Amino acid sequence: MAIDRKEVEAVAHLARLSIDETQIERTTESLQGILGMIDQMQAIDTKGIEPMAHPLDAVQRLRADEVTETDQREKLQQHAPATEEGLFLVPKVIE
Amino acid sequence: MHEKTLAEQSKALAAGEISSVELTQHYLGRIETLDPQFNSYITVTGDQALEAARQADARRAAGDFNALTGIPLAHKDLFCTEGVRTSCGSKILDNFIAPYESTVTANFRDAGAIMLGKTNMDEFAMGSSNENSFYGAVKNPWDIKAIPGGSSGGSAACIAAQLAAGATGTDTGGSIRQPASMCGITGIKPTYGRVSRWGMIAYASSLDQAGPMTRTAEDAAMMLNVMAGFDPKDSTCINKEVPDYTADLDKPLDGLKIGLPKEFFAEGLDSGVEQVVRDAIREYEKLGATIKEVSLPNAALSLPAYYVIAPAEASTNLSRFDGVRFGYRCENPKNLEDLYKRSRSEGFGEEVQRRILVGTYALSSGYYDAYYRKAQQIRRLVREDFTKALSEVDVLMGPNAPTPAFDLGANTKDPVSMYLQDIYTISLNLAGLPGMSVPAGFVNGRPVGLQIIGRDFDEARLLNIGHKFQQVTDWHLQSPTGLTA
């Protein structure tokens, strides 16, 4: 499953990364190298083996549905790039 | 005072031979004079440290103290520390002042330990050489031409250079053990779930685990006493009683069964490193241990499985860095998509972007079964190998890395050759098991550690095994030359 330049561009878009035109070739090559190493996995038959998500097979704990966190909007927004009246500002999305 | 171990400093504080303010001032002076050549700290928090030291001295005077009250420590710059820049080694967080405190650093703060500053690291903990930091590479105090290992390279280097007696690190694929090995210090990665991950900037959430980095196993035990424990804020933290890790340090090792995974001594291991490791194992035989060869047949598959699981989880975790709510934002975005893309591409370094791409690819539609699911299945095989081996013996021993610290720049061209550095460490993260590195010798003047691997929650046993070795060897007491300030 060798990745090509077009796929790299598509994946970069999915990841919201912009790869400089001059770097695409190099990026594609390095991803090919990594995916080639990863393909060693295909050499082993894993049919019927349960995938392991947590080393100790722990499951998510449940808690009571109660408010535990207080509002900290001002504190959390003070390091935001741009805010106004408690809202995060971004470039206009809808004309 | 900087030659003293953390345990010795604790005794000196208790005996009133030195105050925390004096000790803190001493380290701050050393950092200012010596660290420019090593670059082990990103941020030094001198004023806060001295204020905390004054409070610690007051606590000791009032009789309200524990072993770590007044002890200066350094924290890896991926633990959020309230009011202090927390960069994770990245440009994207260069302006990020954490609005809250991680559980680990809060535990140290509440114990009265002093934070000297935040240590350098590979960006977002992605790297094995500490060359991927926005703040520049860290130099190995034993040889400034050499890398210190990574990703907790700043923490390892600052201990080796005696710019702190203890530091926190994190280990996702070897990031405590490998730099500890290469800098000639002691480091332990606890069992997954032993230490809270809350407030640690996530790399690969199912693998990340924090641990102490120190000169001795005894010091590591003292730090782990403060770090370990249940935290309702981390959904994968295990609710299990924390023993006193210093209690059994001196337990005799008679009858200890050590397994040597034959895959860890196969092709690719530097002969000098192998010699150091085998000599260390002979010391254990003298201490009453018996040796048995064991096998981890799927060990080689750990590397590809890790480089699917870790990037996949990273691509998800790092989606939060979008230039909107905190961190770096690009200049004059044309529209929202441009804001996302340029903020991220200008803010993240090359290796981080590479892993995000690999992870996004592996999780993208149609590839899930071939990559992520397959890797999670291999993960179970890797753990089953360890479970079987550790049913035949008490612990496993081997190298941490195939070679001693290599030269800066030696492996930066080819990512896969850098990833191979992790071959002996990542399988533990996949299996969730605890592992430790203790200084065991030198190859061409560069330190080499012995890796000790235990069963789930066997940290006390590992520390005991490390400590007994340090009672009969002095590798951990040696220090690089040129460190007088």
Coordinates of C-alpha atoms in Angstrom, one line a residue:
Chain A
M1 CA 0.0 0.0 0.0
A2 CA 2.4 2.7 -1.1
I3 CA 1.1 6.2 -0.5
D4 CA 1.4 8.6 -3.4
R5 CA 1.6 12.4 -3.6
K6 CA -2.1 12.8 -4.2
E7 CA -3.0 10.7 -1.1
V8 CA -0.5 12.7 1.0
E9 CA -2.3 15.9 -0.1
A10 CA -5.7 14.4 0.8
V11 CA -4.5 13.2 4.2
A12 CA -2.9 16.6 4.9
H13 CA -6.2 18.3 4.2
L14 CA -8.0 15.9 6.5
A15 CA -5.4 16.7 9.2
R16 CA -5.7 20.4 8.4
L17 CA -2.0 20.8 7.6
S18 CA -0.7 22.7 4.7
I19 CA 2.4 21.2 3.1
D20 CA 4.6 23.5 1.2
E21 CA 4.7 22.7 -2.5
T22 CA 8.5 22.2 -2.3
Q23 CA 8.1 19.7 0.6
I24 CA 5.5 17.4 -0.8
E25 CA 7.9 15.1 -2.6
R26 CA 10.1 14.7 0.6
T27 CA 7.0 14.2 2.8
T28 CA 5.7 11.5 0.5
E29 CA 9.0 9.7 0.5
S30 CA 9.3 9.8 4.3
L31 CA 5.7 8.5 4.7
Q32 CA 6.5 5.7 2.2
G33 CA 9.4 4.7 4.3
I34 CA 7.4 4.7 7.5
L35 CA 4.4 2.9 6.0
G36 CA 6.8 0.3 4.5
M37 CA 8.1 -0.4 8.0
I38 CA 4.6 -0.6 9.3
D39 CA 3.6 -3.1 6.6
Q40 CA 5.7 -5.7 8.5
M41 CA 2.5 -6.1 10.5
Q42 CA 0.9 -7.8 7.6
A43 CA 3.3 -10.7 7.8
I44 CA 1.5 -12.1 10.8
D45 CA -2.0 -13.7 11.0
T46 CA -4.1 -12.0 13.7
K47 CA -7.4 -13.6 12.8
G48 CA -9.6 -14.1 15.9
I49 CA -7.3 -12.0 18.2
E50 CA -9.2 -9.5 20.3
P51 CA -7.8 -6.0 19.7
M52 CA -6.3 -4.5 23.0
A53 CA -7.3 -0.9 23.8
H54 CA -6.1 -0.8 27.4
P55 CA -3.1 -2.8 28.7
L56 CA -5.0 -3.9 31.8
D57 CA -8.3 -4.2 29.9
A58 CA -9.8 -1.6 32.2
V59 CA -13.2 -0.1 31.3
Q60 CA -14.4 3.4 31.6
R61 CA -15.6 4.4 35.0
L62 CA -19.0 6.0 35.4
R63 CA -19.7 8.8 37.7
A64 CA -22.8 10.5 39.0
D65 CA -24.3 13.0 36.6
E66 CA -23.5 16.0 38.8
V67 CA -21.9 19.4 38.1
T68 CA -18.4 19.2 39.4
E69 CA -16.7 22.0 37.4
T70 CA -17.4 25.7 37.9
D71 CA -17.4 28.2 35.1
Q72 CA -13.9 29.5 34.4
R73 CA -14.5 31.1 31.0
E74 CA -12.5 34.3 31.7
K75 CA -9.6 32.4 33.1
L76 CA -9.5 29.9 30.2
Q77 CA -10.0 32.6 27.6
Q78 CA -7.3 34.9 28.8
H79 CA -4.7 33.1 26.6
A80 CA -6.9 32.8 23.5
P81 CA -5.6 34.5 20.3
A82 CA -8.8 36.6 19.9
T83 CA -12.0 36.9 21.9
E84 CA -14.9 39.3 22.2
E85 CA -17.7 39.3 24.8
G86 CA -16.7 35.8 26.0
L87 CA -16.6 34.3 22.4
F88 CA -13.6 33.0 20.4
L89 CA -13.1 35.0 17.3
V90 CA -12.4 33.4 13.9
P91 CA -12.5 34.7 10.4
K92 CA -16.0 35.1 9.0
V93 CA -17.4 31.7 8.0
I94 CA -20.8 32.6 6.6
E95 CA -21.1 35.6 4.3
Chain B
M1 CA 25.4 20.2 47.8
H2 CA 24.6 19.3 44.1
E3 CA 26.8 16.2 44.5
K4 CA 24.3 14.9 47.1
T5 CA 21.5 12.6 46.1
L6 CA 17.9 13.7 46.7
A7 CA 17.8 11.4 49.8
E8 CA 20.9 13.0 51.2
Q9 CA 19.5 16.5 50.5
S10 CA 16.4 15.5 52.3
K11 CA 18.4 14.4 55.3
A12 CA 20.5 17.6 55.2
L13 CA 17.3 19.7 55.3
A14 CA 15.9 17.6 58.1
A15 CA 19.1 18.1 60.1
G16 CA 19.0 21.8 59.5
E17 CA 22.4 21.7 57.7
I18 CA 21.0 23.7 54.9
S19 CA 17.8 25.5 54.1
S20 CA 15.6 25.0 51.1
V21 CA 16.2 28.7 50.1
E22 CA 20.0 28.0 50.1
L23 CA 19.6 24.8 48.2
T24 CA 17.3 26.4 45.7
Q25 CA 19.7 29.4 45.2
H26 CA 22.5 27.0 44.7
Y27 CA 20.8 25.2 41.9
L28 CA 19.5 28.4 40.3
G29 CA 23.1 29.6 40.2
R30 CA 24.4 26.4 38.7
I31 CA 21.6 26.5 36.0
E32 CA 22.5 30.0 35.1
T33 CA 26.2 29.2 34.8
L34 CA 26.2 25.7 33.3
D35 CA 23.0 25.2 31.4
P36 CA 23.7 27.4 28.4
Q37 CA 26.0 24.6 27.2
F38 CA 23.4 21.8 27.7
N39 CA 20.1 23.6 27.0
S40 CA 18.3 21.3 29.4
Y41 CA 15.8 23.9 30.7
I42 CA 13.3 25.7 28.5
T43 CA 12.0 27.9 31.4
V44 CA 13.6 28.6 34.7
T45 CA 11.2 29.7 37.4
G46 CA 13.6 31.4 39.8
D47 CA 11.3 33.8 41.6
Q48 CA 8.5 31.3 42.2
A49 CA 11.1 28.7 43.3
L50 CA 12.6 31.0 45.9
E51 CA 9.2 31.9 47.2
A52 CA 8.2 28.2 47.4
A53 CA 11.5 27.5 49.1
R54 CA 10.8 30.1 51.8
Q55 CA 7.4 28.5 52.4
A56 CA 9.0 25.1 52.6
D57 CA 11.5 26.3 55.2
A58 CA 8.6 27.7 57.1
R59 CA 6.8 24.4 56.9
R60 CA 9.8 22.5 58.1
A61 CA 10.2 25.0 61.0
A62 CA 6.6 24.4 61.9
G63 CA 7.0 20.6 61.8
D64 CA 4.7 20.2 58.9
F65 CA 6.8 18.4 56.3
N66 CA 7.7 15.2 54.5
A67 CA 10.8 13.8 52.8
L68 CA 10.4 16.1 49.8
T69 CA 9.5 19.4 51.5
G70 CA 12.1 21.9 50.3
I71 CA 13.7 19.7 47.7
P72 CA 14.2 21.4 44.3
L73 CA 13.0 19.5 41.3
A74 CA 12.6 20.1 37.5
H75 CA 9.5 19.2 35.5
K76 CA 9.3 18.1 31.9
D77 CA 7.7 20.9 30.0
L78 CA 4.6 18.8 29.1
F79 CA 3.2 18.9 32.6
C80 CA 0.8 21.9 32.8
T81 CA 2.0 24.3 35.6
E82 CA -0.5 27.0 36.5
G83 CA 0.8 30.5 35.6
V84 CA 4.0 29.2 34.0
R85 CA 4.6 28.7 30.3
T86 CA 4.0 25.1 29.3
S87 CA 5.4 24.7 25.8
C88 CA 5.7 20.9 25.2
G89 CA 8.8 21.9 23.2
S90 CA 6.6 23.4 20.5
K91 CA 6.2 26.7 18.8
I92 CA 2.5 26.2 18.8
L93 CA 2.5 26.4 22.7
D94 CA 5.4 28.9 23.0
N95 CA 2.9 31.5 24.3
F96 CA 0.8 29.1 26.4
I97 CA 0.6 29.9 30.1
A98 CA -1.2 26.9 31.6
P99 CA -4.4 27.9 33.4
Y100 CA -4.3 24.8 35.6
E101 CA -1.9 22.5 37.3
S102 CA -1.3 18.8 36.4
T103 CA -2.0 16.2 39.1
V104 CA 1.7 15.1 39.2
T105 CA 3.1 18.7 39.7
A106 CA 0.3 19.5 42.1
N107 CA 1.3 16.5 44.2
F108 CA 4.9 17.7 44.3
R109 CA 3.8 21.3 45.1
D110 CA 1.5 20.0 47.9
A111 CA 4.4 18.0 49.3
G112 CA 6.4 21.2 49.4
A113 CA 8.9 20.3 46.7
I114 CA 10.3 23.3 44.7
M115 CA 10.0 23.6 40.9
L116 CA 13.2 25.0 39.5
G117 CA 11.9 25.1 36.0
K118 CA 10.6 23.3 33.0
T119 CA 12.9 21.0 31.1
N120 CA 13.5 20.7 27.3
M121 CA 12.1 17.8 25.3
D122 CA 11.3 16.6 21.9
E123 CA 8.2 18.5 20.6
F124 CA 5.1 16.8 22.0
A125 CA 7.4 14.0 23.3
M126 CA 7.9 12.8 19.7
G127 CA 11.5 11.8 19.3
S128 CA 14.4 9.7 20.6
S129 CA 17.2 12.3 20.6
N130 CA 15.8 15.6 21.8
E131 CA 16.6 17.2 18.5
N132 CA 13.0 17.9 17.7
S133 CA 12.6 20.7 20.2
F134 CA 11.5 24.2 19.1
Y135 CA 14.0 25.5 21.7
G136 CA 16.9 23.7 20.2
A137 CA 18.6 20.3 20.9
V138 CA 19.8 19.3 24.4
K139 CA 23.4 18.3 24.7
N140 CA 24.5 15.2 26.6
P141 CA 26.5 16.4 29.7
W142 CA 28.9 13.4 29.2
D143 CA 29.8 14.5 25.7
I144 CA 28.3 17.6 24.2
K145 CA 28.7 16.2 20.7
A146 CA 26.2 13.5 21.7
I147 CA 22.4 13.5 22.0
P148 CA 21.0 13.0 25.5
G149 CA 18.2 10.7 24.3
G150 CA 14.6 11.6 24.2
S151 CA 12.0 12.6 24.5
S152 CA 12.7 13.4 28.2
G153 CA 16.2 14.5 27.2
G154 CA 16.2 17.8 29.2
S155 CA 15.2 16.0 32.4
A156 CA 17.9 13.4 31.9
A157 CA 20.6 15.9 31.0
C158 CA 19.7 18.2 34.0
I159 CA 20.1 15.3 36.4
A160 CA 23.4 14.2 34.8
A161 CA 24.7 17.8 34.9
Q162 CA 23.5 18.0 38.6
L163 CA 21.2 21.0 37.8
A164 CA 18.5 19.2 39.9
A165 CA 18.6 16.1 41.9
G166 CA 15.2 14.9 40.6
A167 CA 13.1 15.5 37.6
T168 CA 9.8 14.3 36.1
G169 CA 9.7 12.6 32.8
T170 CA 7.1 10.8 30.6
D171 CA 7.5 7.6 28.7
T172 CA 5.3 6.8 25.7
G173 CA 7.8 4.5 23.9
G174 CA 10.9 4.8 26.0
S175 CA 11.1 8.5 26.7
I176 CA 12.2 8.0 30.3
R177 CA 14.3 4.8 30.0
Q178 CA 16.3 5.7 26.9
P179 CA 17.5 9.2 27.9
A180 CA 18.1 7.9 31.4
S181 CA 20.4 5.2 29.9
M182 CA 22.2 7.6 27.7
C183 CA 22.8 10.2 30.4
G184 CA 23.9 7.7 33.1
I185 CA 21.0 8.3 35.5
T186 CA 18.1 6.2 36.9
G187 CA 14.6 6.4 35.5
I188 CA 11.4 4.4 35.9
K189 CA 8.3 4.1 33.8
P190 CA 5.6 2.9 36.1
T191 CA 2.7 0.6 35.1
Y192 CA 0.2 2.2 32.8
G193 CA -2.5 3.7 35.1
R194 CA -0.2 4.0 38.2
V195 CA 0.4 7.8 37.8
S196 CA -2.3 10.2 36.8
R197 CA -2.0 11.6 33.3
W198 CA -4.3 14.6 34.1
G199 CA -2.6 17.8 33.0
M200 CA 0.0 16.0 30.9
I201 CA -0.2 17.2 27.3
A202 CA -1.3 14.0 25.6
Y203 CA 0.8 12.3 22.9
A204 CA -0.6 8.8 22.8
S205 CA -3.1 8.4 25.5
S206 CA -3.1 4.6 25.8
L207 CA 0.7 4.6 26.2
D208 CA 1.7 7.8 28.0
Q209 CA 2.9 7.4 31.6
A210 CA 4.9 9.7 33.9
G211 CA 7.8 8.7 36.1
P212 CA 10.7 10.0 38.0
M213 CA 14.3 10.6 36.8
T214 CA 17.0 10.7 39.4
R215 CA 20.5 9.6 40.1
T216 CA 19.6 6.7 42.3
A217 CA 16.8 4.1 42.7
E218 CA 16.3 5.3 46.2
D219 CA 15.6 8.9 45.0
A220 CA 13.3 7.5 42.3
A221 CA 11.3 5.6 45.0
M222 CA 11.0 8.9 47.0
M223 CA 9.6 10.7 44.0
L224 CA 7.3 7.9 43.0
N225 CA 5.8 7.9 46.5
V226 CA 4.5 11.4 45.6
M227 CA 3.6 10.8 42.0
A228 CA 1.7 7.5 42.2
G229 CA -2.0 7.2 43.1
F230 CA -5.5 7.2 41.9
D231 CA -6.9 10.3 40.3
P232 CA -10.6 10.5 39.4
K233 CA -9.7 13.1 36.8
D234 CA -7.8 10.5 34.7
S235 CA -10.2 7.9 33.4
T236 CA -7.5 5.3 32.9
C237 CA -5.8 5.7 36.3
I238 CA -6.0 2.6 38.4
N239 CA -7.5 2.7 41.9
K240 CA -5.0 0.6 43.7
E241 CA -3.2 1.2 47.0
V242 CA 0.2 2.9 46.7
P243 CA 2.9 1.1 48.7
D244 CA 5.8 3.0 50.3
Y245 CA 8.4 2.5 47.5
T246 CA 11.3 3.1 49.9
A247 CA 10.2 0.3 52.3
D248 CA 11.7 -2.7 50.5
L249 CA 14.7 -1.2 48.8
D250 CA 17.1 -3.3 50.9
K251 CA 15.4 -6.6 50.5
P252 CA 17.9 -9.3 49.5
L253 CA 17.8 -10.6 46.0
D254 CA 18.5 -14.3 46.8
G255 CA 16.5 -16.5 44.5
L256 CA 15.6 -13.7 42.1
K257 CA 14.8 -15.2 38.7
I258 CA 16.0 -13.0 35.8
G259 CA 14.8 -13.7 32.3
L260 CA 16.9 -12.5 29.3
P261 CA 14.7 -12.1 26.3
K262 CA 16.8 -13.6 23.5
E263 CA 15.2 -11.1 21.0
F264 CA 16.9 -8.3 23.0
F265 CA 20.3 -9.7 22.4
A266 CA 20.0 -10.4 18.7
E267 CA 21.4 -8.7 15.6
G268 CA 21.5 -4.9 15.7
L269 CA 22.7 -4.7 19.3
D270 CA 26.0 -2.8 19.7
S271 CA 28.6 -5.2 21.1
G272 CA 29.8 -2.6 23.7
V273 CA 26.3 -2.1 25.0
E274 CA 25.8 -5.9 25.1
Q275 CA 29.0 -6.2 27.2
V276 CA 27.8 -3.6 29.7
V277 CA 24.4 -5.3 30.0
R278 CA 25.9 -8.8 30.4
D279 CA 28.4 -7.5 33.0
A280 CA 25.5 -6.0 35.0
I281 CA 23.6 -9.3 34.9
R282 CA 26.7 -11.0 36.3
E283 CA 26.6 -8.6 39.2
Y284 CA 23.0 -9.9 39.8
E285 CA 24.2 -13.5 39.8
K286 CA 26.7 -12.5 42.5
L287 CA 23.8 -11.1 44.5
G288 CA 22.0 -14.4 44.4
A289 CA 19.9 -14.2 41.2
T290 CA 19.5 -17.0 38.6
I291 CA 19.4 -16.4 34.9
K292 CA 17.2 -18.0 32.3
E293 CA 16.7 -17.3 28.6
V294 CA 13.2 -16.4 27.7
S295 CA 11.5 -15.4 24.4
L296 CA 9.3 -12.6 23.3
P297 CA 8.5 -13.9 19.8
N298 CA 6.4 -10.9 18.7
A299 CA 8.8 -8.3 20.0
A300 CA 9.9 -7.2 16.5
L301 CA 6.3 -6.4 15.7
S302 CA 6.2 -3.9 18.5
L303 CA 7.9 -1.3 16.3
P304 CA 5.3 -1.2 13.4
A305 CA 2.4 -1.6 15.9
Y306 CA 3.7 1.3 18.0
Y307 CA 4.2 3.5 14.9
V308 CA 0.5 3.0 14.0
I309 CA -1.0 3.3 17.5
A310 CA 1.0 6.3 18.7
P311 CA 0.6 8.4 15.6
A312 CA -3.1 7.5 15.4
E313 CA -3.7 8.6 18.9
A314 CA -1.5 11.7 18.4
S315 CA -3.4 12.8 15.3
T316 CA -6.5 12.7 17.4
N317 CA -5.0 14.4 20.5
L318 CA -3.3 17.1 18.5
S319 CA -6.5 18.1 16.6
R320 CA -7.2 20.4 19.6
F321 CA -4.4 22.7 18.4
D322 CA -6.4 24.8 16.0
G323 CA -5.2 28.4 16.5
V324 CA -8.6 29.3 17.9
R325 CA -8.7 28.8 21.6
F326 CA -5.1 28.9 22.8
G327 CA -1.6 28.7 21.4
Y328 CA -0.1 30.0 18.2
R329 CA -2.3 31.6 15.5
C330 CA -1.0 32.5 12.0
E331 CA -1.0 36.1 10.8
N332 CA -3.8 37.4 8.6
P333 CA -5.8 34.1 7.9
K334 CA -7.8 34.4 4.7
N335 CA -10.6 32.2 6.1
L336 CA -11.2 29.6 8.8
E337 CA -9.6 26.7 6.9
D338 CA -6.5 28.9 6.2
L339 CA -6.4 29.7 9.9
Y340 CA -6.4 26.0 10.9
K341 CA -3.9 24.9 8.3
R342 CA -1.4 27.7 8.6
S343 CA -1.6 27.9 12.4
R344 CA -0.9 24.1 12.6
S345 CA 1.8 24.0 9.9
E346 CA 3.6 27.0 11.1
G347 CA 3.2 25.9 14.8
F348 CA 4.1 22.2 14.6
G349 CA 7.6 21.0 13.7
E350 CA 8.4 18.5 11.0
E351 CA 8.3 15.3 13.0
V352 CA 5.0 16.2 14.7
Q353 CA 3.4 16.9 11.3
R354 CA 4.8 13.6 10.0
R355 CA 3.2 11.6 12.8
I356 CA -0.1 13.5 12.5
L357 CA -0.1 12.5 8.8
V358 CA 0.8 8.9 9.5
G359 CA -1.9 8.7 12.1
T360 CA -4.6 10.4 10.0
Y361 CA -3.8 8.1 7.2
A362 CA -4.0 5.0 9.4
L363 CA -7.4 6.1 10.8
S364 CA -8.8 7.3 7.5
S365 CA -11.8 5.6 5.9
G366 CA -11.0 2.1 4.6
Y367 CA -7.7 1.7 6.4
Y368 CA -8.8 1.2 9.9
D369 CA -8.8 -2.6 9.9
A370 CA -5.4 -2.9 8.1
Y371 CA -3.7 -0.5 10.5
Y372 CA -5.2 0.5 13.8
R373 CA -7.2 -2.7 14.4
K374 CA -4.3 -4.9 13.3
A375 CA -1.9 -2.9 15.5
Q376 CA -4.2 -3.4 18.5
Q377 CA -4.3 -7.1 17.9
I378 CA -0.5 -7.3 17.8
R379 CA -0.5 -5.3 21.0
R380 CA -2.3 -8.2 22.7
L381 CA 0.2 -10.7 21.3
V382 CA 3.0 -8.5 22.6
R383 CA 1.4 -8.4 26.1
E384 CA 0.8 -12.2 26.0
D385 CA 4.5 -12.8 25.3
F386 CA 5.4 -10.7 28.3
T387 CA 2.8 -12.4 30.5
K388 CA 4.2 -15.8 29.6
A389 CA 7.8 -14.8 30.1
L390 CA 7.0 -13.2 33.4
S391 CA 5.3 -16.3 34.6
E392 CA 8.6 -18.2 34.3
V393 CA 10.8 -15.5 35.9
D394 CA 10.4 -12.5 38.2
V395 CA 11.9 -9.8 36.0
L396 CA 13.4 -9.4 32.5
M397 CA 16.6 -7.6 31.8
G398 CA 18.2 -6.2 28.7
P399 CA 19.5 -3.1 27.0
N400 CA 17.4 0.1 26.6
A401 CA 18.7 1.0 23.2
P402 CA 20.8 -0.7 20.5
T403 CA 23.7 1.8 20.8
P404 CA 25.1 4.3 23.3
A405 CA 24.1 8.0 22.7
F406 CA 24.9 8.8 19.1
D407 CA 26.2 12.1 17.7
L408 CA 23.9 15.0 17.2
G409 CA 22.6 15.0 13.6
A410 CA 23.5 11.3 13.0
N411 CA 19.9 10.0 12.6
T412 CA 17.9 13.1 11.6
K413 CA 17.8 12.2 7.8
D414 CA 15.8 9.0 8.0
P415 CA 12.8 8.8 10.4
V416 CA 12.8 5.0 10.4
S417 CA 16.4 4.8 11.6
M418 CA 15.5 7.1 14.5
Y419 CA 12.4 4.9 15.3
L420 CA 14.7 1.9 15.5
Q421 CA 16.2 3.5 18.6
D422 CA 13.0 2.5 20.4
I423 CA 13.1 -1.2 19.6
Y424 CA 13.8 -2.4 23.2
T425 CA 11.6 0.1 25.0
I426 CA 8.3 0.4 23.1
S427 CA 7.1 -3.2 23.7
L428 CA 6.6 -2.3 27.4
N429 CA 4.4 0.6 26.6
L430 CA 2.3 -1.5 24.4
A431 CA 2.1 -4.1 27.2
G432 CA 1.6 -1.5 29.9
L433 CA 4.3 -2.9 32.1
P434 CA 6.7 -1.1 34.3
G435 CA 10.3 -0.7 33.3
M436 CA 13.4 1.0 34.6
S437 CA 16.9 2.0 33.5
V438 CA 19.9 2.0 35.9
P439 CA 23.4 3.1 35.0
A440 CA 25.5 0.1 34.2
G441 CA 28.7 1.3 32.5
F442 CA 30.2 3.2 29.6
V443 CA 31.0 2.7 26.0
N444 CA 33.6 5.1 24.7
G445 CA 32.9 7.5 27.5
R446 CA 29.1 7.5 26.9
P447 CA 26.8 6.0 29.6
V448 CA 24.8 2.8 29.1
G449 CA 22.0 1.7 31.3
L450 CA 20.5 -1.7 32.1
Q451 CA 16.7 -2.1 31.5
I452 CA 14.7 -4.0 34.1
I453 CA 11.2 -5.0 33.3
G454 CA 8.6 -6.1 35.8
R455 CA 5.1 -7.4 36.2
D456 CA 2.1 -5.1 36.5
F457 CA 2.5 -2.8 39.5
D458 CA 5.9 -4.3 40.5
E459 CA 7.5 -0.8 40.8
A460 CA 8.7 -1.5 44.3
R461 CA 10.4 -4.7 43.2
L462 CA 12.1 -2.9 40.3
L463 CA 13.3 -0.2 42.6
N464 CA 14.6 -2.8 45.1
I465 CA 16.5 -4.6 42.3
G466 CA 17.9 -1.3 41.1
H467 CA 18.9 -0.2 44.6
K468 CA 20.7 -3.4 45.4
F469 CA 22.7 -3.1 42.2
Q470 CA 23.6 0.5 43.2
Q471 CA 24.9 -0.8 46.6
V472 CA 27.5 -2.9 44.9
T473 CA 28.4 -0.6 41.9
D474 CA 29.2 3.1 41.5
W475 CA 28.1 3.8 37.9
H476 CA 25.3 6.0 39.2
L477 CA 27.7 8.0 41.4
Q478 CA 30.0 9.0 38.5
S479 CA 29.5 12.4 37.0
P480 CA 30.7 14.2 33.9
T481 CA 33.8 16.5 34.2
G482 CA 33.6 20.2 33.9
L483 CA 30.5 20.7 36.1
T484 CA 31.9 22.9 38.7
A485 CA 30.2 26.3 38.8

